Short mmCIF file of C-alpha atoms in Angstrom, two decimals:
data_model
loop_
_atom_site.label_atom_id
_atom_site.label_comp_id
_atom_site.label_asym_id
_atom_site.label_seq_id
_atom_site.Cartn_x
_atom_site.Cartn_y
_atom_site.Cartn_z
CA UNK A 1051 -54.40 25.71 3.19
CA UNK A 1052 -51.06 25.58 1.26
CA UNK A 1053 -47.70 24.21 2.44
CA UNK A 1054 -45.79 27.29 3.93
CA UNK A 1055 -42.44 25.94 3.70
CA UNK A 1056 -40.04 27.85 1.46
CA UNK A 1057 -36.86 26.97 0.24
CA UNK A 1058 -33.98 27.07 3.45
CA UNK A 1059 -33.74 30.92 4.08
CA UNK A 1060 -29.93 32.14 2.60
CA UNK A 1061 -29.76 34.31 6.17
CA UNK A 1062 -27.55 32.94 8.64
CA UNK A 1063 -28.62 29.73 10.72
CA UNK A 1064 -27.67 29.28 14.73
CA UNK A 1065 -28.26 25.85 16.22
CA UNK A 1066 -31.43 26.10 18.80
CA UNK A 1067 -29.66 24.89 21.46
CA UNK A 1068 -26.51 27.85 21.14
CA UNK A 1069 -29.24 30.52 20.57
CA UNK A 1070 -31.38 29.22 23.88
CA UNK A 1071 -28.09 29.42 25.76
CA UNK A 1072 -27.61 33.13 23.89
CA UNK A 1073 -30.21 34.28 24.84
CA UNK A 1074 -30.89 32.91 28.44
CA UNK A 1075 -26.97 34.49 28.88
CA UNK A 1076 -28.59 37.76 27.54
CA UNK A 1077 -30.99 38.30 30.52
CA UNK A 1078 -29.21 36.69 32.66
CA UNK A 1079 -26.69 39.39 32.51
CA UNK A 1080 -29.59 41.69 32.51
CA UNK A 1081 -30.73 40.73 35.92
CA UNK A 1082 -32.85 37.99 35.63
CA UNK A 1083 -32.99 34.75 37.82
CA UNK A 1084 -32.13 31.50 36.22
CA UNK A 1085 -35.52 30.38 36.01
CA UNK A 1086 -36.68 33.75 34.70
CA UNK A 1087 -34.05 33.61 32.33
CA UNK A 1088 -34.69 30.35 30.90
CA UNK A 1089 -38.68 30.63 30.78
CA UNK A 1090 -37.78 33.66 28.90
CA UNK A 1091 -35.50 31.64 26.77
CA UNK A 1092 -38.17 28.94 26.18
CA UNK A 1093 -40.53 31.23 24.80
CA UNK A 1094 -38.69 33.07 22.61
CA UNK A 1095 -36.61 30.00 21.18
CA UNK A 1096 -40.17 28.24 20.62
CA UNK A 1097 -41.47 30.80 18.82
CA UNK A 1098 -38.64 31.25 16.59
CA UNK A 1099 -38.66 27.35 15.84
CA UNK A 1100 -41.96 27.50 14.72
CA UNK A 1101 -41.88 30.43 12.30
CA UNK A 1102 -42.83 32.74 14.04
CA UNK A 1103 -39.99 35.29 14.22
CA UNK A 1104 -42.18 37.94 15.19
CA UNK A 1105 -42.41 37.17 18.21
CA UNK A 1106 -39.27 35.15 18.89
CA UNK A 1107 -35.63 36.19 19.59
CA UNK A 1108 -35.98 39.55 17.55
CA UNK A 1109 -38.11 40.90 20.06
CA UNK A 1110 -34.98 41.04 22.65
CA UNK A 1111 -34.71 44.61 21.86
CA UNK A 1112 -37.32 45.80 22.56
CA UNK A 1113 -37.54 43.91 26.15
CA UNK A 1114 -34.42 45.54 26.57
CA UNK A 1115 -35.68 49.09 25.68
CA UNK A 1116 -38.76 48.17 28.00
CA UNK A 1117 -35.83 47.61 31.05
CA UNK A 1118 -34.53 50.53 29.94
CA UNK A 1119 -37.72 52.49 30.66
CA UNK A 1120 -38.53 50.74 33.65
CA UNK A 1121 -41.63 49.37 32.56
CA UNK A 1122 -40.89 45.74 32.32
CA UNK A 1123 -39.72 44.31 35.60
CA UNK A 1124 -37.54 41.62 36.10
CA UNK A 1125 -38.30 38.46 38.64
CA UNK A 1126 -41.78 39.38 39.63
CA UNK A 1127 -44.58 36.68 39.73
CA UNK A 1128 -48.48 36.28 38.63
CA UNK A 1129 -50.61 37.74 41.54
CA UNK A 1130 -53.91 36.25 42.23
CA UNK A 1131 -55.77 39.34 43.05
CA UNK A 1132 -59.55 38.08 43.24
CA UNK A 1133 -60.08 33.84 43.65
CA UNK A 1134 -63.87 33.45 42.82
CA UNK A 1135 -63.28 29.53 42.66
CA UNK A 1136 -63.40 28.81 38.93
CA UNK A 1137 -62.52 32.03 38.28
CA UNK A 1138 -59.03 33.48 38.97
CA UNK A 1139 -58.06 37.79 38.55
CA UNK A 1140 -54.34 37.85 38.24
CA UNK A 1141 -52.50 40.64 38.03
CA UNK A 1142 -49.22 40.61 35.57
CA UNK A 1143 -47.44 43.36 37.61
CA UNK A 1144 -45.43 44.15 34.36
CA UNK A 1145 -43.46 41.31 34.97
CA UNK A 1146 -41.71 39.52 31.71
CA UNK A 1147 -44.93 38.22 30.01
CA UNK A 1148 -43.16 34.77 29.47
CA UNK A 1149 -43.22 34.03 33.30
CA UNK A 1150 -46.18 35.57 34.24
CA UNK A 1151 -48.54 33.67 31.77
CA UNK A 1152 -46.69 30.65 32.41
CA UNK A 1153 -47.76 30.59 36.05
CA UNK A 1154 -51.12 32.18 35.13
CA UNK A 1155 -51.87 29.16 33.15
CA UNK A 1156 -50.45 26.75 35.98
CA UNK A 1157 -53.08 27.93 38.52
CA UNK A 1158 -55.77 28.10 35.73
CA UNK A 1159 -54.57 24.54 34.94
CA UNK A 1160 -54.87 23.26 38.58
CA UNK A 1161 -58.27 24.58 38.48
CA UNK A 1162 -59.87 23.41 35.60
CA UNK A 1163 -58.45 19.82 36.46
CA UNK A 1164 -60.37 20.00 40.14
CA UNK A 1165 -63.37 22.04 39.21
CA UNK A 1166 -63.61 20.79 35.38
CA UNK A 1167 -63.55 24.67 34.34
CA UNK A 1168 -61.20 28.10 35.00
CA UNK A 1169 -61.47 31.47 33.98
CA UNK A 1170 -58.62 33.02 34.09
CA UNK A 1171 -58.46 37.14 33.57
CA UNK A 1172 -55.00 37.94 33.54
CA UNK A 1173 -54.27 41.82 33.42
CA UNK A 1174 -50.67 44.30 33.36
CA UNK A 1175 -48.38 41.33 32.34
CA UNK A 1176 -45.28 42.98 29.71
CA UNK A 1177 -45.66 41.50 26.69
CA UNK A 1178 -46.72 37.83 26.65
CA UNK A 1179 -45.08 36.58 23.31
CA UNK A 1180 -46.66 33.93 20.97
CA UNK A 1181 -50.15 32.71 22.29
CA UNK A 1182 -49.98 29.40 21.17
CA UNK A 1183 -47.55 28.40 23.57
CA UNK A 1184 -49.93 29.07 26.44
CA UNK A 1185 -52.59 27.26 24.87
CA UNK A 1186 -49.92 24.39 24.01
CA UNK A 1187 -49.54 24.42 27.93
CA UNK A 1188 -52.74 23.84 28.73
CA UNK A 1189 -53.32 21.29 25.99
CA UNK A 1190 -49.86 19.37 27.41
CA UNK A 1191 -52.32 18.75 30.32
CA UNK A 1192 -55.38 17.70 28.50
CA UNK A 1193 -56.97 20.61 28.71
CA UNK A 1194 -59.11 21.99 26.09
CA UNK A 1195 -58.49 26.16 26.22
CA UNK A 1196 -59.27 29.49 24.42
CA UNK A 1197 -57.80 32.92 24.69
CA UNK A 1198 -58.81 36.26 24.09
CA UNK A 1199 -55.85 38.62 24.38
CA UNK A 1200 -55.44 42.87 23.79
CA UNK A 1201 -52.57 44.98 23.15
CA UNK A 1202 -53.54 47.07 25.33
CA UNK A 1203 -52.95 51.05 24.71
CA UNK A 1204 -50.46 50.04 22.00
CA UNK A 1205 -53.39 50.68 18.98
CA UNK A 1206 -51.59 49.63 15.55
CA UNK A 1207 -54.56 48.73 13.38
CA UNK A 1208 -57.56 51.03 11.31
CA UNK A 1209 -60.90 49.85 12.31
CA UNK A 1210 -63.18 48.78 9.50
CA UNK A 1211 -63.61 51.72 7.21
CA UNK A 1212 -61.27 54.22 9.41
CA UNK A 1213 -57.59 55.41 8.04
CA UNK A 1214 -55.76 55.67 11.50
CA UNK A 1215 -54.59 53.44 14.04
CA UNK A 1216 -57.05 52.41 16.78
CA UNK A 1217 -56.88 48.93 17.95
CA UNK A 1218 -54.60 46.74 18.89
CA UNK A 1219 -53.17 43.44 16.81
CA UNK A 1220 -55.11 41.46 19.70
CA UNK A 1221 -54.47 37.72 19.24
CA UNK A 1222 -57.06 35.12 19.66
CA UNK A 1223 -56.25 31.46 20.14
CA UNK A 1224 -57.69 27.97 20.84
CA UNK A 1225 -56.25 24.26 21.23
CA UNK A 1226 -57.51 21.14 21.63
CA UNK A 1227 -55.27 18.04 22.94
CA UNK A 1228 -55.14 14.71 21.25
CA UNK A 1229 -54.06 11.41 22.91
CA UNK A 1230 -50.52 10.39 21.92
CA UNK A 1231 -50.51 13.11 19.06
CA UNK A 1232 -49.72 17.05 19.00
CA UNK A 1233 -52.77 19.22 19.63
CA UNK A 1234 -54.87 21.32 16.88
CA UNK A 1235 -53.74 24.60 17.45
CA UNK A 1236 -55.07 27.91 15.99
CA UNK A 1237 -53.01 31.22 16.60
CA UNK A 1238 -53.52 34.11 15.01
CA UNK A 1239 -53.26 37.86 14.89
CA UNK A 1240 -56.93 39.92 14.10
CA UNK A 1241 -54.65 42.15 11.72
CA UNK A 1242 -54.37 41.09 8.42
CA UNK A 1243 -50.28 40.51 9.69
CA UNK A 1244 -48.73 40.80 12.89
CA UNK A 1245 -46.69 43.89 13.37
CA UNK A 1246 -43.84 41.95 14.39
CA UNK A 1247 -44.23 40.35 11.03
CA UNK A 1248 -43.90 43.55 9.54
CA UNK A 1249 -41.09 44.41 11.20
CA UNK A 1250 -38.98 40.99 10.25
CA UNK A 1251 -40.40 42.05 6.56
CA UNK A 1252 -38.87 45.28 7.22
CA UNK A 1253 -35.48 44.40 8.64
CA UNK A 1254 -35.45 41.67 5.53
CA UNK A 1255 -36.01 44.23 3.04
CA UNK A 1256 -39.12 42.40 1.69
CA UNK A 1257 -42.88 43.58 1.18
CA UNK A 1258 -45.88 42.60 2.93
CA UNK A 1259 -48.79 41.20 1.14
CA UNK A 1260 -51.76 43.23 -0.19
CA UNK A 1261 -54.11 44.34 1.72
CA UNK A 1262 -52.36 44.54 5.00
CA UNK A 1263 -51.16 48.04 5.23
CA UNK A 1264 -52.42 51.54 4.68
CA UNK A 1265 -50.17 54.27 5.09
CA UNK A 1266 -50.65 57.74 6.74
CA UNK A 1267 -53.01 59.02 4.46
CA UNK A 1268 -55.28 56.16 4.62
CA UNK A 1269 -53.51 54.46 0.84
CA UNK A 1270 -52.77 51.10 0.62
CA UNK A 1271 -49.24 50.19 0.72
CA UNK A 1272 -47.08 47.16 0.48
CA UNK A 1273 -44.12 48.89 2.17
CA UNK A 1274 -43.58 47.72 6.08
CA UNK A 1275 -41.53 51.24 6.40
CA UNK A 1276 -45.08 53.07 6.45
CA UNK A 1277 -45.15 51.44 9.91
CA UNK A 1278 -41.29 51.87 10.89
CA UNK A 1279 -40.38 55.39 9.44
CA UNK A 1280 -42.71 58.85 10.53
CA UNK A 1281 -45.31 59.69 9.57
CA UNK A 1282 -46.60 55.83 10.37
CA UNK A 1283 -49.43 54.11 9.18
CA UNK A 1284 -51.76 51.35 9.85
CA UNK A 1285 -52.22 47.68 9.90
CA UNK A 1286 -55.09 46.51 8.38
CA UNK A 1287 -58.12 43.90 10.58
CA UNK A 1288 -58.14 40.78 8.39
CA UNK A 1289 -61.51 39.67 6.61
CA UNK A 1290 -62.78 43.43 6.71
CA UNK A 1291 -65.55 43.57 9.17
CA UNK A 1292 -65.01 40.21 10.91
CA UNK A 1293 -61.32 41.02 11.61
CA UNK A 1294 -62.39 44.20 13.54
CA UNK A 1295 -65.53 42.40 15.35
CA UNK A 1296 -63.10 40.22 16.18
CA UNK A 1297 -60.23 42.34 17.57
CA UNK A 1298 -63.11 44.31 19.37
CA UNK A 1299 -64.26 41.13 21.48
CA UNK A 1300 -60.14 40.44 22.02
CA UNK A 1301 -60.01 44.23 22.91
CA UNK A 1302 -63.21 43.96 25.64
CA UNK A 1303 -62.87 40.26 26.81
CA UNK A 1304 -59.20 40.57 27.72
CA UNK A 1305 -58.96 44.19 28.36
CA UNK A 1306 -62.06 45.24 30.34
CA UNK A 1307 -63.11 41.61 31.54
CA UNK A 1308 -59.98 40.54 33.18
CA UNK A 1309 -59.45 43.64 35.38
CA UNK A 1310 -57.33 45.64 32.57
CA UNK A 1311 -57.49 48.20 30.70
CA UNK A 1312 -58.81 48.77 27.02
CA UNK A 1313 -56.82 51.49 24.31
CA UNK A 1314 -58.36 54.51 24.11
CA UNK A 1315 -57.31 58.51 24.60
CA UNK A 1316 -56.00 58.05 28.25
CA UNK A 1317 -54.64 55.06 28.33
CA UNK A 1318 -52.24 55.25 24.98
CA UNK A 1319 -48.80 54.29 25.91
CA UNK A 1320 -45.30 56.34 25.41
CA UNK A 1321 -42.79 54.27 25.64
CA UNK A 1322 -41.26 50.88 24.26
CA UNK A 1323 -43.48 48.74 26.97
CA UNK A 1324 -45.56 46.16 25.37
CA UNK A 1325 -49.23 45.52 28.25
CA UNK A 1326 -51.02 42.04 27.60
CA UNK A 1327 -54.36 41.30 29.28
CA UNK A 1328 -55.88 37.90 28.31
CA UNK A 1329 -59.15 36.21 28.70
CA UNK A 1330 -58.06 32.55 29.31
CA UNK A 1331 -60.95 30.01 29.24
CA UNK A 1332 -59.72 26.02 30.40
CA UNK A 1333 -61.58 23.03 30.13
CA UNK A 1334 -61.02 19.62 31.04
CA UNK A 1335 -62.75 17.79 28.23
CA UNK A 1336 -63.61 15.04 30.99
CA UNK A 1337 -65.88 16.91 32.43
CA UNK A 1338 -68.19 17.05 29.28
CA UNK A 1339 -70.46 13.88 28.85
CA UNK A 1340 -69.01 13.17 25.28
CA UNK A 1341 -67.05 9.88 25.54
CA UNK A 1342 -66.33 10.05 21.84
CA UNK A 1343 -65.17 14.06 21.65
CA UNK A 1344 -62.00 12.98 20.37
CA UNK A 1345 -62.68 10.34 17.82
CA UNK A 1346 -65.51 13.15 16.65
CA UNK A 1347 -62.66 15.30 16.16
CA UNK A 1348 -60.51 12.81 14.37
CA UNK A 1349 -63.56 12.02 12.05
CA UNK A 1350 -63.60 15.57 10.93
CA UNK A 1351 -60.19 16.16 10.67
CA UNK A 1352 -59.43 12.96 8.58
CA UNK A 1353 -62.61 14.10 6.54
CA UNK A 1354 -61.27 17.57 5.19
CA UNK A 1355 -58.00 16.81 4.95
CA UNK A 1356 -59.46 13.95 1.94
CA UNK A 1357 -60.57 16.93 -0.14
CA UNK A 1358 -59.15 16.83 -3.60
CA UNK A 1359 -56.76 19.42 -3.87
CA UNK A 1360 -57.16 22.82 -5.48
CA UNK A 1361 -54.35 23.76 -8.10
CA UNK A 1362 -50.69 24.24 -6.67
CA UNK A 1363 -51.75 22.59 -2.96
CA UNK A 1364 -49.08 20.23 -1.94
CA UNK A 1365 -51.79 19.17 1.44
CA UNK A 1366 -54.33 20.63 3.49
CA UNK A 1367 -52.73 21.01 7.25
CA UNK A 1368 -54.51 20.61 9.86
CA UNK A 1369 -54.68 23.85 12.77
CA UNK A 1370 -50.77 23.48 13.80
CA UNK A 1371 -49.70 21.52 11.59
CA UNK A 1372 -48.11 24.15 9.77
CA UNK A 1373 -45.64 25.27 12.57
CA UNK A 1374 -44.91 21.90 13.64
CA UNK A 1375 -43.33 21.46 10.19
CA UNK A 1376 -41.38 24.59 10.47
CA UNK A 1377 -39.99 23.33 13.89
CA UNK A 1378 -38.91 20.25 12.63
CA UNK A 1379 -36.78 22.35 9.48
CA UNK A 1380 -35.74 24.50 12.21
CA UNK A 1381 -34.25 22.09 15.05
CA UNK A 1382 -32.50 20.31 12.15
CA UNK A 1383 -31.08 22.55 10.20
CA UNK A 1384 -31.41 25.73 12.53
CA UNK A 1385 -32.89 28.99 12.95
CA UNK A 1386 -32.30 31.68 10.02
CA UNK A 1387 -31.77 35.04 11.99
CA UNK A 1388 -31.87 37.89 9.55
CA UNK A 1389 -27.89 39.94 9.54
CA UNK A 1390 -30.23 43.33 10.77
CA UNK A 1391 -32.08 41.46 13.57
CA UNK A 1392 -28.89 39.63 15.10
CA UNK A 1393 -27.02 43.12 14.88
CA UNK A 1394 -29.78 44.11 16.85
CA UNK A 1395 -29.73 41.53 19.33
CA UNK A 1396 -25.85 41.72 20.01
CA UNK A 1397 -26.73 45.87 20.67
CA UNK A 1398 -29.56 44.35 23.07
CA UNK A 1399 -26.55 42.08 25.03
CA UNK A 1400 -24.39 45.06 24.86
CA UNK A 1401 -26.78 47.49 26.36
CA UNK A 1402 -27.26 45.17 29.60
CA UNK A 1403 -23.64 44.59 30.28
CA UNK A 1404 -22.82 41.59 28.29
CA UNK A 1405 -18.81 41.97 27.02
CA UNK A 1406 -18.29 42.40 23.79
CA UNK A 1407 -15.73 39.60 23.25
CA UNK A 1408 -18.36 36.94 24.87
CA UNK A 1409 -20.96 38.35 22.10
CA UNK A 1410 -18.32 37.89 19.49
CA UNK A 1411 -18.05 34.79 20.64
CA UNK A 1412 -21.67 34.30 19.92
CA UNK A 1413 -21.49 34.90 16.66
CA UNK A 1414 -18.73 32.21 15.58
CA UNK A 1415 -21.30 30.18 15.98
CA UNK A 1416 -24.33 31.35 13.08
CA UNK A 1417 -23.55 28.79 10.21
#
């Protein structure tokens, strides 16, 4: 795959230590604990650091709408509604994702590492943010893990060969930890982009590749508005067919098999909540007779990233390797927050009671 670094962005940049401390002051000031606050913070900060602004600090709005609606709940805590030994039912309770599947994966975590394996079905949690992270927790622990996850009664993308929205983006992820060196990570949306990508695109003014959009009458577009502005359109599954076989395991494994829910007639959603279920599979990789698992894996690796490279390739990256470069642009030189997203956020701080002069004060310090 190619190099995804650009040029430094030309938006503004805010250090990632001020914006954690913004935006742990945001909820904060919208209710939340300090520990709910700065696992919230955490999350969203990481995300941004490694390129994905999808699902980083510009999704504060809508987390604030979600308040607003009563739908996402502040300081509530993963319950373990079914404990079948290596497999644990948790329900989310609507409680801020970014807490929820943090402690979700600490109990699947403590499992796997005493039975060698954990299921974990977690249903109802609000929106639970950039997958990899979870699967970044569990590799932190030497824990192999994979993750099927639905959005669920939130449908955004066509099925293969339909013009109007039906599924969800549903995320599926895997990692797999490495002695002394970061873990191979793959994260990725089963629509061709991730709507929150769309709607950076759109707030940037920019278009979205080919091939991800249709709009309302089933056309092709490269316009992120036919997704913003009425009458909306679609996303598109990527790969055709194996994008939506895909999305439809994410859709049943997390959805129905953890206790959830699935999208469908009665169960689409009205307001600005965001509902996560997630099929979370951990393994300790002890547990498998294969005492040379990891040098396997470095074999392989090592092996495809000696291919010669195909016209205009910089390097092949490994699974992860590609936001792990990002970070490291980011933490140094800091993280480029569009002028319509940050406007956006400071309406967000606003809204939940946060004085205008101390978000003024904010803002002195985007470079």
């Amino acid at each position: 795959m190619n190099d995804p670094r650009v040029a430094q962005s030309s938006f503004p940049r805010i250090s990632a230590e001020t914006l954690h401390a913004y935006v742990r002051a945001i909820w904060e000031q919208a209710g939340s604990s300090p520990r709910e606050a700065e696992l919230v913070a955490d999350h969203l900060l990481a995300a941004s650091l490694t390129g994905h602004d999808s699902h980083g600090v510009s999704m504060i709005p809508r987390y604030v709408a979600s308040v607003g609606d009563n739908e996402l709940k502040l300081n509530l805590h993963a319950k373990v509604v079914r404990d079948a030994g290596a497999v644990l039912t948790i329900d989310g309770v609507k409680g801020f994702g970014q807490v929820i599947a943090y402690e979700a994966m600490e109990l699947g975590i403590e499992r796997a590492k005493r039975l060698g394996i954990c299921a974990v079905g977690l249903h109802g949690a609000h929106h639970i943010g950039r997958i990899g992270h979870w699967a970044e927790q569990c590799a932190r622990a030497g824990l192999v893990s994979f993750h099927f996850v639905n959005v669920a009664g939130d449908p955004l993308v066509a099925p293969f060969g339909g013009t109007d929205r039906r599924i969800g983006t549903n995320p599926f992820c895997a990692a797999y930890p490495r002695s002394g060196r970061p873990p191979l990570v793959l994260d990725f949306a089963t629509s061709a982009v991730a709507f929150g990508k769309v709607r950076v695109a759109y707030n940037q003014g920019k278009q979205v590749p080919p091939g991800a959009l249709i709009d309302n009458a089933g056309r092709p577009s490269l316009e992120p508005k036919v997704m913003i502005e009425p009458p909306v359109g679609s996303l598109l599954p990527f790969g055709g067919h194996k994008g939506f076989g895909l999305a439809s395991m994410c859709e049943i494994f997390g959805g129905a098999l953890s206790g959830g829910f699935t999208s469908h007639a009665d169960t689409l959603g009205t307001n600005h909540a965001i509902i996560n279920c997630m099929l979370s599979v951990i393994i300790d990789p002890a547990a498998f007779d294969a005492p040379n698992a990891e040098a396997e894996a470095d074999a392989f690796i090592e092996w495809v990233k000696a291919s010669p490279l195909a016209s205009g390739t910089e390097r092949i990256l490994e699974p992860g390797e590609a936001e792990r470069l990002t970070r490291a642009d980011r933490e140094t030189h800091g993280v480029p927050v569009d002028p319509t997203s940050w406007q956006q956020i400071c309406a967000a701080a606003l809204a939940v009671g946060m004085p205008a002069e101390q978000i003024e004060r904010w803002a002195t310090h985007l470079q």
